[in-house]
mmCIF file of C-alpha atoms in Angstrom:
data_model
loop_
_atom_site.group_PDB
_atom_site.id
_atom_site.type_symbol
_atom_site.label_atom_id
_atom_site.label_comp_id
_atom_site.label_asym_id
_atom_site.label_seq_id
_atom_site.Cartn_x
_atom_site.Cartn_y
_atom_site.Cartn_z
ATOM 1 C CA ARG A 22 50.035 102.187 98.459
ATOM 2 C CA ALA A 23 53.026 104.375 99.349
ATOM 3 C CA PRO A 24 53.551 105.567 102.932
ATOM 4 C CA PRO A 25 52.777 109.213 103.702
ATOM 5 C CA ALA A 26 56.464 109.895 104.251
ATOM 6 C CA GLY A 27 58.900 107.327 102.975
ATOM 7 C CA GLY A 28 61.736 106.654 100.602
ATOM 8 C CA ARG A 29 61.744 104.913 97.260
ATOM 9 C CA ARG A 30 59.924 101.616 96.974
ATOM 10 C CA ALA A 31 61.995 98.549 97.675
ATOM 11 C CA SER A 32 61.279 94.939 96.774
ATOM 12 C CA ARG A 33 59.474 92.726 99.304
ATOM 13 C CA HIS A 34 61.758 90.532 101.338
ATOM 14 C CA PRO A 35 61.182 87.143 102.928
ATOM 15 C CA PRO A 36 60.094 87.203 106.584
ATOM 16 C CA ALA A 37 62.746 87.611 109.233
ATOM 17 C CA ARG A 38 63.410 84.372 111.078
ATOM 18 C CA LEU A 39 62.167 84.521 114.633
ATOM 19 C CA ILE A 40 63.877 82.205 117.063
ATOM 20 C CA ALA A 41 63.317 80.799 120.524
ATOM 21 C CA THR A 42 66.115 79.629 122.793
ATOM 22 C CA PRO A 43 64.354 78.592 126.022
ATOM 23 C CA ARG A 44 65.476 76.419 128.854
ATOM 24 C CA ALA A 45 63.037 73.921 130.332
ATOM 25 C CA VAL A 46 61.555 74.694 133.732
ATOM 26 C CA GLU A 47 59.321 72.734 136.037
ATOM 27 C CA GLY A 48 55.915 72.131 134.487
ATOM 28 C CA GLY A 49 57.135 72.515 130.924
ATOM 29 C CA ALA A 50 56.658 76.278 130.753
ATOM 30 C CA SER A 51 58.807 78.348 128.466
ATOM 31 C CA SER A 52 61.426 80.451 130.173
ATOM 32 C CA VAL A 53 64.460 82.196 128.794
ATOM 33 C CA GLY A 54 67.827 81.710 130.399
ATOM 34 C CA PRO A 55 71.148 83.445 129.750
ATOM 35 C CA ALA A 56 72.624 82.718 126.356
ATOM 36 C CA VAL A 57 76.124 82.301 127.774
ATOM 37 C CA ASP A 58 77.013 81.984 131.446
ATOM 38 C CA GLY A 59 79.087 84.911 132.649
ATOM 39 C CA VAL A 60 78.082 87.232 129.792
ATOM 40 C CA ASP A 61 76.633 90.491 131.103
ATOM 41 C CA ASP A 62 73.020 91.405 130.367
ATOM 42 C CA THR A 63 73.910 94.285 128.031
ATOM 43 C CA HIS A 64 75.923 91.947 125.811
ATOM 44 C CA ARG A 65 73.009 89.503 125.650
ATOM 45 C CA ARG A 66 70.608 92.280 124.689
ATOM 46 C CA GLU A 67 72.904 93.483 121.895
ATOM 47 C CA ARG A 68 72.328 90.240 120.019
ATOM 48 C CA ALA A 69 68.748 89.707 121.179
ATOM 49 C CA ARG A 70 66.107 88.295 118.861
ATOM 50 C CA PRO A 71 62.398 87.795 119.492
ATOM 51 C CA GLN A 72 61.751 84.539 121.315
ATOM 52 C CA LEU A 73 58.446 83.074 120.236
ATOM 53 C CA ALA A 74 56.011 80.972 122.252
ATOM 54 C CA CYS A 75 52.997 78.999 121.086
ATOM 55 C CA PRO A 76 49.930 81.174 121.844
ATOM 56 C CA ILE A 77 48.111 78.119 123.202
ATOM 57 C CA CYS A 78 50.600 76.494 125.580
ATOM 58 C CA LEU A 79 53.349 79.178 125.686
ATOM 59 C CA ARG A 80 56.047 76.605 125.013
ATOM 60 C CA ALA A 81 59.011 77.563 122.832
ATOM 61 C CA PHE A 82 58.090 77.890 119.198
ATOM 62 C CA VAL A 83 60.050 78.483 115.991
ATOM 63 C CA ALA A 84 58.375 80.187 113.044
ATOM 64 C CA GLY A 85 57.449 77.737 110.310
ATOM 65 C CA THR A 86 57.273 74.724 112.602
ATOM 66 C CA THR A 87 54.454 72.866 114.373
ATOM 67 C CA CYS A 88 54.028 73.118 118.133
ATOM 68 C CA ALA A 89 55.055 69.736 119.512
ATOM 69 C CA ARG A 90 52.470 69.885 122.288
ATOM 70 C CA CYS A 91 49.473 71.484 120.541
ATOM 71 C CA ALA A 92 50.044 70.160 117.002
ATOM 72 C CA ARG A 93 49.183 73.619 115.673
ATOM 73 C CA THR A 94 51.014 75.157 112.735
ATOM 74 C CA PHE A 95 50.751 78.922 112.296
ATOM 75 C CA PRO A 96 50.985 80.377 108.780
ATOM 76 C CA THR A 97 52.787 83.335 107.311
ATOM 77 C CA ILE A 98 50.258 85.627 105.610
ATOM 78 C CA ASP A 99 50.518 88.508 103.156
ATOM 79 C CA GLY A 100 54.104 87.628 102.321
ATOM 80 C CA ASN A 101 55.887 88.215 105.622
ATOM 81 C CA VAL A 102 53.403 88.495 108.510
ATOM 82 C CA LEU A 103 53.577 85.553 110.919
ATOM 83 C CA ASP A 104 50.041 84.871 112.177
ATOM 84 C CA LEU A 105 50.140 83.749 115.816
ATOM 85 C CA CYS A 106 46.502 84.364 116.742
ATOM 86 C CA LEU A 107 44.356 81.435 117.811
ATOM 87 C CA ASP A 108 42.192 81.743 114.676
ATOM 88 C CA ALA A 109 45.219 81.680 112.347
ATOM 89 C CA GLY A 110 44.684 79.731 109.150
ATOM 90 C CA GLY A 111 40.933 79.515 109.753
ATOM 91 C CA ALA A 112 41.411 77.191 112.744
ATOM 92 C CA ASN A 113 38.326 78.685 114.394
ATOM 93 C CA GLY A 114 36.060 77.156 111.733
ATOM 94 C CA THR A 115 32.543 78.485 112.309
ATOM 95 C CA TYR A 116 33.247 79.632 115.873
ATOM 96 C CA THR A 117 33.361 83.349 116.665
ATOM 97 C CA ASP A 118 33.637 85.040 120.040
ATOM 98 C CA PRO A 119 30.525 86.816 121.342
ATOM 99 C CA PRO A 120 30.214 90.422 120.148
ATOM 100 C CA LEU A 121 32.258 92.953 122.102
ATOM 101 C CA ARG A 122 30.494 95.491 124.311
ATOM 102 C CA LYS A 123 32.055 98.208 122.169
ATOM 103 C CA SER A 124 33.402 97.967 118.650
ATOM 104 C CA GLY A 125 36.916 99.399 119.052
ATOM 105 C CA THR A 126 38.709 96.159 118.181
ATOM 106 C CA THR A 127 36.346 95.290 115.328
ATOM 107 C CA LEU A 128 36.517 98.751 113.795
ATOM 108 C CA PHE A 129 40.260 98.579 113.196
ATOM 109 C CA GLN A 130 39.982 95.301 111.299
ATOM 110 C CA SER A 131 38.450 97.324 108.452
ATOM 111 C CA GLU A 132 40.544 97.793 105.305
ATOM 112 C CA ALA A 133 39.102 101.297 104.961
ATOM 113 C CA ILE A 134 40.255 102.343 108.456
ATOM 114 C CA ALA A 135 43.688 100.809 107.877
ATOM 115 C CA ASN A 136 44.039 102.849 104.685
ATOM 116 C CA VAL A 137 43.106 106.188 106.275
ATOM 117 C CA TYR A 138 44.758 105.725 109.683
ATOM 118 C CA GLU A 139 47.804 107.837 108.782
ATOM 119 C CA ASN A 140 45.914 110.057 106.380
ATOM 120 C CA GLY A 141 43.796 112.056 108.788
ATOM 121 C CA TRP A 142 42.559 109.606 111.427
ATOM 122 C CA ARG A 143 45.597 109.666 113.740
ATOM 123 C CA GLN A 144 46.212 113.363 113.082
ATOM 124 C CA SER A 145 42.687 114.141 114.306
ATOM 125 C CA PHE A 146 43.777 113.174 117.832
ATOM 126 C CA ALA A 147 45.184 116.710 118.160
ATOM 127 C CA TRP A 148 41.774 117.819 119.450
ATOM 128 C CA ALA A 149 42.403 115.720 122.568
ATOM 129 C CA GLY A 150 45.886 117.115 123.192
ATOM 130 C CA PHE A 151 47.976 114.500 121.389
ATOM 131 C CA PRO A 152 51.198 116.327 120.441
ATOM 132 C CA GLY A 153 51.748 114.854 116.975
ATOM 133 C CA GLU A 154 53.447 111.613 116.039
ATOM 134 C CA SER A 155 57.044 112.862 115.984
ATOM 135 C CA THR A 156 56.819 114.544 119.376
ATOM 136 C CA GLU A 157 54.962 111.600 120.909
ATOM 137 C CA TRP A 158 57.669 109.235 119.636
ATOM 138 C CA GLU A 159 60.373 111.487 121.121
ATOM 139 C CA TYR A 160 58.572 111.437 124.477
ATOM 140 C CA ALA A 161 58.371 107.648 124.326
ATOM 141 C CA MET A 162 62.085 107.382 123.569
ATOM 142 C CA GLU A 163 62.887 109.647 126.520
ATOM 143 C CA TYR A 164 61.129 107.155 128.786
ATOM 144 C CA VAL A 165 62.922 104.218 127.135
ATOM 145 C CA LYS A 166 66.324 105.832 127.625
ATOM 146 C CA ALA A 167 65.483 106.883 131.182
ATOM 147 C CA ALA A 168 65.043 103.176 131.910
ATOM 148 C CA GLY A 169 68.570 102.531 130.608
ATOM 149 C CA LEU A 170 67.326 100.800 127.458
ATOM 150 C CA GLY A 171 67.911 101.347 123.760
ATOM 151 C CA GLY A 172 71.402 102.266 122.689
ATOM 152 C CA GLY A 173 71.376 99.696 119.892
ATOM 153 C CA ALA A 174 70.422 96.775 122.119
ATOM 154 C CA GLY A 175 67.338 94.784 123.033
ATOM 155 C CA VAL A 176 63.965 93.846 121.558
ATOM 156 C CA LEU A 177 61.110 96.341 121.223
ATOM 157 C CA LEU A 178 57.584 95.014 120.747
ATOM 158 C CA ASP A 179 55.129 97.535 119.266
ATOM 159 C CA VAL A 180 51.722 96.117 120.223
ATOM 160 C CA SER A 181 48.508 97.328 118.592
ATOM 161 C CA CYS A 182 50.834 98.974 116.098
ATOM 162 C CA GLY A 183 48.073 100.024 113.695
ATOM 163 C CA SER A 184 49.612 100.921 110.362
ATOM 164 C CA GLY A 185 53.131 100.926 111.799
ATOM 165 C CA LEU A 186 53.337 104.666 112.375
ATOM 166 C CA PHE A 187 55.639 104.236 115.381
ATOM 167 C CA THR A 188 57.068 100.885 114.291
ATOM 168 C CA ARG A 189 58.869 102.588 111.412
ATOM 169 C CA ARG A 190 60.382 105.189 113.708
ATOM 170 C CA PHE A 191 61.570 102.565 116.198
ATOM 171 C CA ALA A 192 63.038 100.408 113.417
ATOM 172 C CA ALA A 193 64.817 103.319 111.736
ATOM 173 C CA CYS A 194 66.324 104.919 114.846
ATOM 174 C CA GLY A 195 68.967 102.235 115.425
ATOM 175 C CA GLU A 196 68.286 102.084 119.171
ATOM 176 C CA PHE A 197 67.172 98.423 119.206
ATOM 177 C CA SER A 198 68.617 95.154 117.955
ATOM 178 C CA HIS A 199 65.160 94.004 116.823
ATOM 179 C CA VAL A 200 61.702 95.579 116.454
ATOM 180 C CA VAL A 201 58.491 93.537 116.213
ATOM 181 C CA ALA A 202 55.320 95.110 114.793
ATOM 182 C CA SER A 203 52.204 93.440 116.143
ATOM 183 C CA ASP A 204 48.471 93.998 115.821
ATOM 184 C CA TYR A 205 45.344 91.843 116.037
ATOM 185 C CA SER A 206 43.991 93.297 112.795
ATOM 186 C CA SER A 207 45.133 91.541 109.623
ATOM 187 C CA SER A 208 44.313 94.727 107.700
ATOM 188 C CA MET A 209 46.570 96.824 109.916
ATOM 189 C CA MET A 210 49.377 94.271 109.716
ATOM 190 C CA ARG A 211 49.102 94.245 105.937
ATOM 191 C CA GLN A 212 49.271 98.059 105.879
ATOM 192 C CA THR A 213 52.250 98.067 108.257
ATOM 193 C CA ALA A 214 54.181 95.620 106.063
ATOM 194 C CA THR A 215 53.314 97.628 102.933
ATOM 195 C CA TYR A 216 54.526 100.915 104.411
ATOM 196 C CA CYS A 217 57.715 99.317 105.766
ATOM 197 C CA ASP A 218 58.327 97.660 102.417
ATOM 198 C CA ALA A 219 58.029 101.024 100.637
ATOM 199 C CA ASP A 220 60.630 102.753 102.802
ATOM 200 C CA VAL A 221 64.313 102.105 102.128
ATOM 201 C CA THR A 222 65.394 102.079 105.784
ATOM 202 C CA THR A 223 62.684 99.813 107.111
ATOM 203 C CA SER A 224 62.752 97.477 104.114
ATOM 204 C CA SER A 225 66.476 97.047 104.765
ATOM 205 C CA ALA A 226 65.675 96.246 108.400
ATOM 206 C CA VAL A 227 63.318 93.476 107.243
ATOM 207 C CA LYS A 228 66.005 92.114 104.931
ATOM 208 C CA ASP A 229 68.628 92.295 107.694
ATOM 209 C CA GLY A 230 66.355 90.448 110.120
ATOM 210 C CA THR A 231 65.970 93.333 112.581
ATOM 211 C CA LEU A 232 62.297 94.101 111.841
ATOM 212 C CA SER A 233 59.516 91.526 111.729
ATOM 213 C CA PHE A 234 55.720 91.370 111.681
ATOM 214 C CA VAL A 235 53.578 89.189 113.969
ATOM 215 C CA ARG A 236 49.789 89.186 114.049
ATOM 216 C CA ALA A 237 48.974 88.617 117.713
ATOM 217 C CA ASP A 238 46.343 89.143 120.368
ATOM 218 C CA VAL A 239 47.659 91.547 123.001
ATOM 219 C CA GLY A 240 45.732 89.484 125.554
ATOM 220 C CA ARG A 241 47.716 86.340 124.628
ATOM 221 C CA LEU A 242 51.151 87.433 123.444
ATOM 222 C CA PRO A 243 53.090 84.673 121.626
ATOM 223 C CA PHE A 244 56.450 85.519 123.139
ATOM 224 C CA ALA A 245 58.541 83.803 125.777
ATOM 225 C CA THR A 246 58.385 85.008 129.355
ATOM 226 C CA GLY A 247 60.958 87.699 130.112
ATOM 227 C CA SER A 248 62.150 87.985 126.506
ATOM 228 C CA VAL A 249 61.249 91.586 125.548
ATOM 229 C CA ASP A 250 63.007 94.761 126.671
ATOM 230 C CA VAL A 251 60.442 97.403 125.661
ATOM 231 C CA VAL A 252 56.717 97.186 124.931
ATOM 232 C CA HIS A 253 55.089 100.185 123.289
ATOM 233 C CA ALA A 254 51.357 100.784 122.753
ATOM 234 C CA GLY A 255 50.508 104.039 120.994
ATOM 235 C CA ALA A 256 46.897 105.242 121.358
ATOM 236 C CA ALA A 257 45.678 101.685 121.878
ATOM 237 C CA MET A 258 44.569 100.881 125.419
ATOM 238 C CA HIS A 259 41.183 102.549 125.012
ATOM 239 C CA CYS A 260 40.411 99.961 122.293
ATOM 240 C CA TRP A 261 41.462 96.811 124.174
ATOM 241 C CA PRO A 262 38.523 94.580 125.136
ATOM 242 C CA SER A 263 40.311 93.418 128.315
ATOM 243 C CA PRO A 264 43.047 95.836 129.442
ATOM 244 C CA SER A 265 43.898 93.718 132.489
ATOM 245 C CA ALA A 266 44.499 90.623 130.325
ATOM 246 C CA ALA A 267 46.682 92.698 128.022
ATOM 247 C CA VAL A 268 48.760 94.398 130.698
ATOM 248 C CA VAL A 269 49.420 91.175 132.599
ATOM 249 C CA GLU A 270 50.663 89.648 129.322
ATOM 250 C CA ILE A 271 52.883 92.665 128.743
ATOM 251 C CA ALA A 272 54.262 92.271 132.269
ATOM 252 C CA ARG A 273 54.913 88.577 131.588
ATOM 253 C CA VAL A 274 56.902 89.079 128.383
ATOM 254 C CA LEU A 275 58.953 91.998 129.733
ATOM 255 C CA ARG A 276 62.327 91.076 131.114
ATOM 256 C CA PRO A 277 63.200 92.339 134.622
ATOM 257 C CA GLY A 278 64.056 96.003 134.212
ATOM 258 C CA GLY A 279 62.063 96.254 130.985
ATOM 259 C CA VAL A 280 59.699 99.145 130.325
ATOM 260 C CA PHE A 281 56.131 99.513 129.084
ATOM 261 C CA VAL A 282 55.356 102.851 127.414
ATOM 262 C CA ALA A 283 51.835 103.703 126.274
ATOM 263 C CA SER A 284 49.613 106.602 125.267
ATOM 264 C CA THR A 285 45.843 106.708 125.470
ATOM 265 C CA PHE A 286 42.795 108.943 125.938
ATOM 266 C CA MET A 287 41.743 110.191 129.353
ATOM 267 C CA GLU A 288 38.149 111.024 130.221
ATOM 268 C CA PRO A 289 37.097 114.622 129.486
ATOM 269 C CA THR A 290 37.019 115.951 133.073
ATOM 270 C CA SER A 291 40.795 115.363 133.205
ATOM 271 C CA MET A 292 41.110 118.639 131.286
ATOM 272 C CA LEU A 293 39.858 120.584 134.310
ATOM 273 C CA GLU A 294 43.306 120.448 135.908
ATOM 274 C CA ASP A 295 44.797 122.118 132.818
ATOM 275 C CA VAL A 296 42.268 124.932 133.151
ATOM 276 C CA PHE A 297 41.841 125.369 136.927
ATOM 277 C CA GLY A 298 45.086 123.949 138.294
ATOM 278 C CA ALA A 299 45.991 121.270 140.829
ATOM 279 C CA GLY A 300 43.082 119.844 142.759
ATOM 280 C CA ALA A 301 40.440 120.455 140.112
ATOM 281 C CA GLU A 302 40.543 116.888 138.848
ATOM 282 C CA ALA A 303 40.187 115.461 142.353
ATOM 283 C CA ALA A 304 37.212 117.731 142.994
ATOM 284 C CA ALA A 305 35.577 116.436 139.819
ATOM 285 C CA ALA A 306 36.190 112.767 140.676
ATOM 286 C CA PRO A 307 32.505 111.856 141.162
ATOM 287 C CA LEU A 308 31.646 113.391 137.787
ATOM 288 C CA ALA A 309 34.575 111.568 136.168
ATOM 289 C CA GLU A 310 33.448 108.236 137.604
ATOM 290 C CA ALA A 311 29.915 108.770 136.370
ATOM 291 C CA PHE A 312 31.195 109.689 132.925
ATOM 292 C CA VAL A 313 33.503 106.678 132.649
ATOM 293 C CA ASN A 314 30.809 104.274 133.831
ATOM 294 C CA SER A 315 28.233 105.706 131.424
ATOM 295 C CA GLY A 316 30.324 105.043 128.310
ATOM 296 C CA VAL A 317 29.145 108.351 126.857
ATOM 297 C CA GLY A 318 31.340 109.679 124.068
ATOM 298 C CA THR A 319 33.258 106.482 123.417
ATOM 299 C CA GLY A 320 31.566 105.943 120.068
ATOM 300 C CA GLY A 321 32.706 103.156 117.764
ATOM 301 C CA ALA A 322 36.460 103.589 118.167
ATOM 302 C CA PHE A 323 36.730 103.337 121.956
ATOM 303 C CA ASN A 324 35.982 100.727 124.570
ATOM 304 C CA GLN A 325 36.578 103.254 127.339
ATOM 305 C CA PHE A 326 38.185 106.503 128.424
ATOM 306 C CA TRP A 327 40.762 106.409 131.220
ATOM 307 C CA ARG A 328 41.435 108.123 134.524
ATOM 308 C CA GLU A 329 45.070 108.406 135.597
ATOM 309 C CA LYS A 330 44.343 106.596 138.843
ATOM 310 C CA ASP A 331 42.893 103.649 136.906
ATOM 311 C CA LEU A 332 46.053 103.387 134.817
ATOM 312 C CA ARG A 333 48.206 103.503 137.949
ATOM 313 C CA ASP A 334 46.105 100.852 139.678
ATOM 314 C CA LEU A 335 45.927 98.589 136.624
ATOM 315 C CA THR A 336 49.671 98.570 135.990
ATOM 316 C CA GLY A 337 50.432 98.171 139.698
ATOM 317 C CA MET A 338 47.994 95.266 139.969
ATOM 318 C CA CYS A 339 49.895 93.569 137.134
ATOM 319 C CA GLY A 340 53.242 93.856 138.918
ATOM 320 C CA LEU A 341 54.634 96.934 137.161
ATOM 321 C CA GLU A 342 56.061 99.891 139.057
ATOM 322 C CA GLY A 343 57.522 103.399 138.807
ATOM 323 C CA PHE A 344 54.562 105.059 137.073
ATOM 324 C CA GLU A 345 55.542 108.322 135.344
ATOM 325 C CA ARG A 346 53.483 110.291 132.872
ATOM 326 C CA ARG A 347 53.037 113.317 130.618
ATOM 327 C CA ARG A 348 49.592 114.832 130.227
ATOM 328 C CA SER A 349 47.877 117.434 128.076
ATOM 329 C CA ARG A 350 44.091 117.756 127.998
ATOM 330 C CA GLN A 351 42.888 114.187 127.303
ATOM 331 C CA PHE A 352 46.304 112.910 126.203
ATOM 332 C CA ILE A 353 48.410 110.830 128.558
ATOM 333 C CA LEU A 354 51.698 109.045 127.861
ATOM 334 C CA PHE A 355 53.059 106.928 130.697
ATOM 335 C CA ARG A 356 55.830 104.498 131.496
ATOM 336 C CA VAL A 357 56.109 101.679 134.030
ATOM 337 C CA ASN A 358 58.928 99.218 134.692
ATOM 338 C CA LYS A 359 59.125 95.499 135.334
ATOM 339 C CA PRO A 360 60.862 95.108 138.728
ATOM 340 C CA LEU A 361 64.427 93.840 138.685
#
């Protein structure tokens, strides 16, 4: 299936090799040290590559090998997607987690949803104030550059990437030395790889080893501590079954000075400030709390709506700082930094 907007189809390439270059620390945890003593951080980021960790023990891990501690081998699926979820290769056997309270995560594992995500589904977010994919990406890049990142250096991790709508833009812009597309859904990862394969620029990035695909659980990211410069999550947090588990993992994998940029849906009373001005949202706080707690309107695609204060408190609780945001109706895009 061709992407909605892409170049001529290119042949599928072998998966990019993901590497880990950790130094041992007390307790055997994986930690990333400087590649060369005396080399400034910008120089290190220019040649950065994703540094993998076993999703079980978080020790250094190289794609295609077996974890020395856990004796787990994680397969490559659908040609070039490295599967680093706990259930990879059918390791879960007959075990399945208890059903989620809401079905947001389950819904996006559907092949049908993966196929229509860029063909009407994502565009329908305009009703909530989402500005369109191109403008949203530009806003995200403004936050990345404001943090002093990009410029052809560093690793960007696009979590809950869906069909790769933003992954392709990040990979094609030349602002990062490596982009990783990641989603829990095998269907979405397959669609992402297909769209990237069909576009000349992104297929070249796969061939050159600057774009790779990793199936991963955002609540247990298989990357070394402090090894990622930018984490992006576009219209995703409202679907996460445990946002606190996800954000603390994002904080862990970000290097000091790294940035987390995300968009999501706010609860409907947030629109009152757009209509009535400053103070209206605060006045409606009891109604907003009742609405959020009720779960009304979340349907099958959401686990929850958000209040801005909840996003501020969640990211602050997880050790991230400098909250900034853009808002329109129910749309919010925010950035937070990992402290230096």
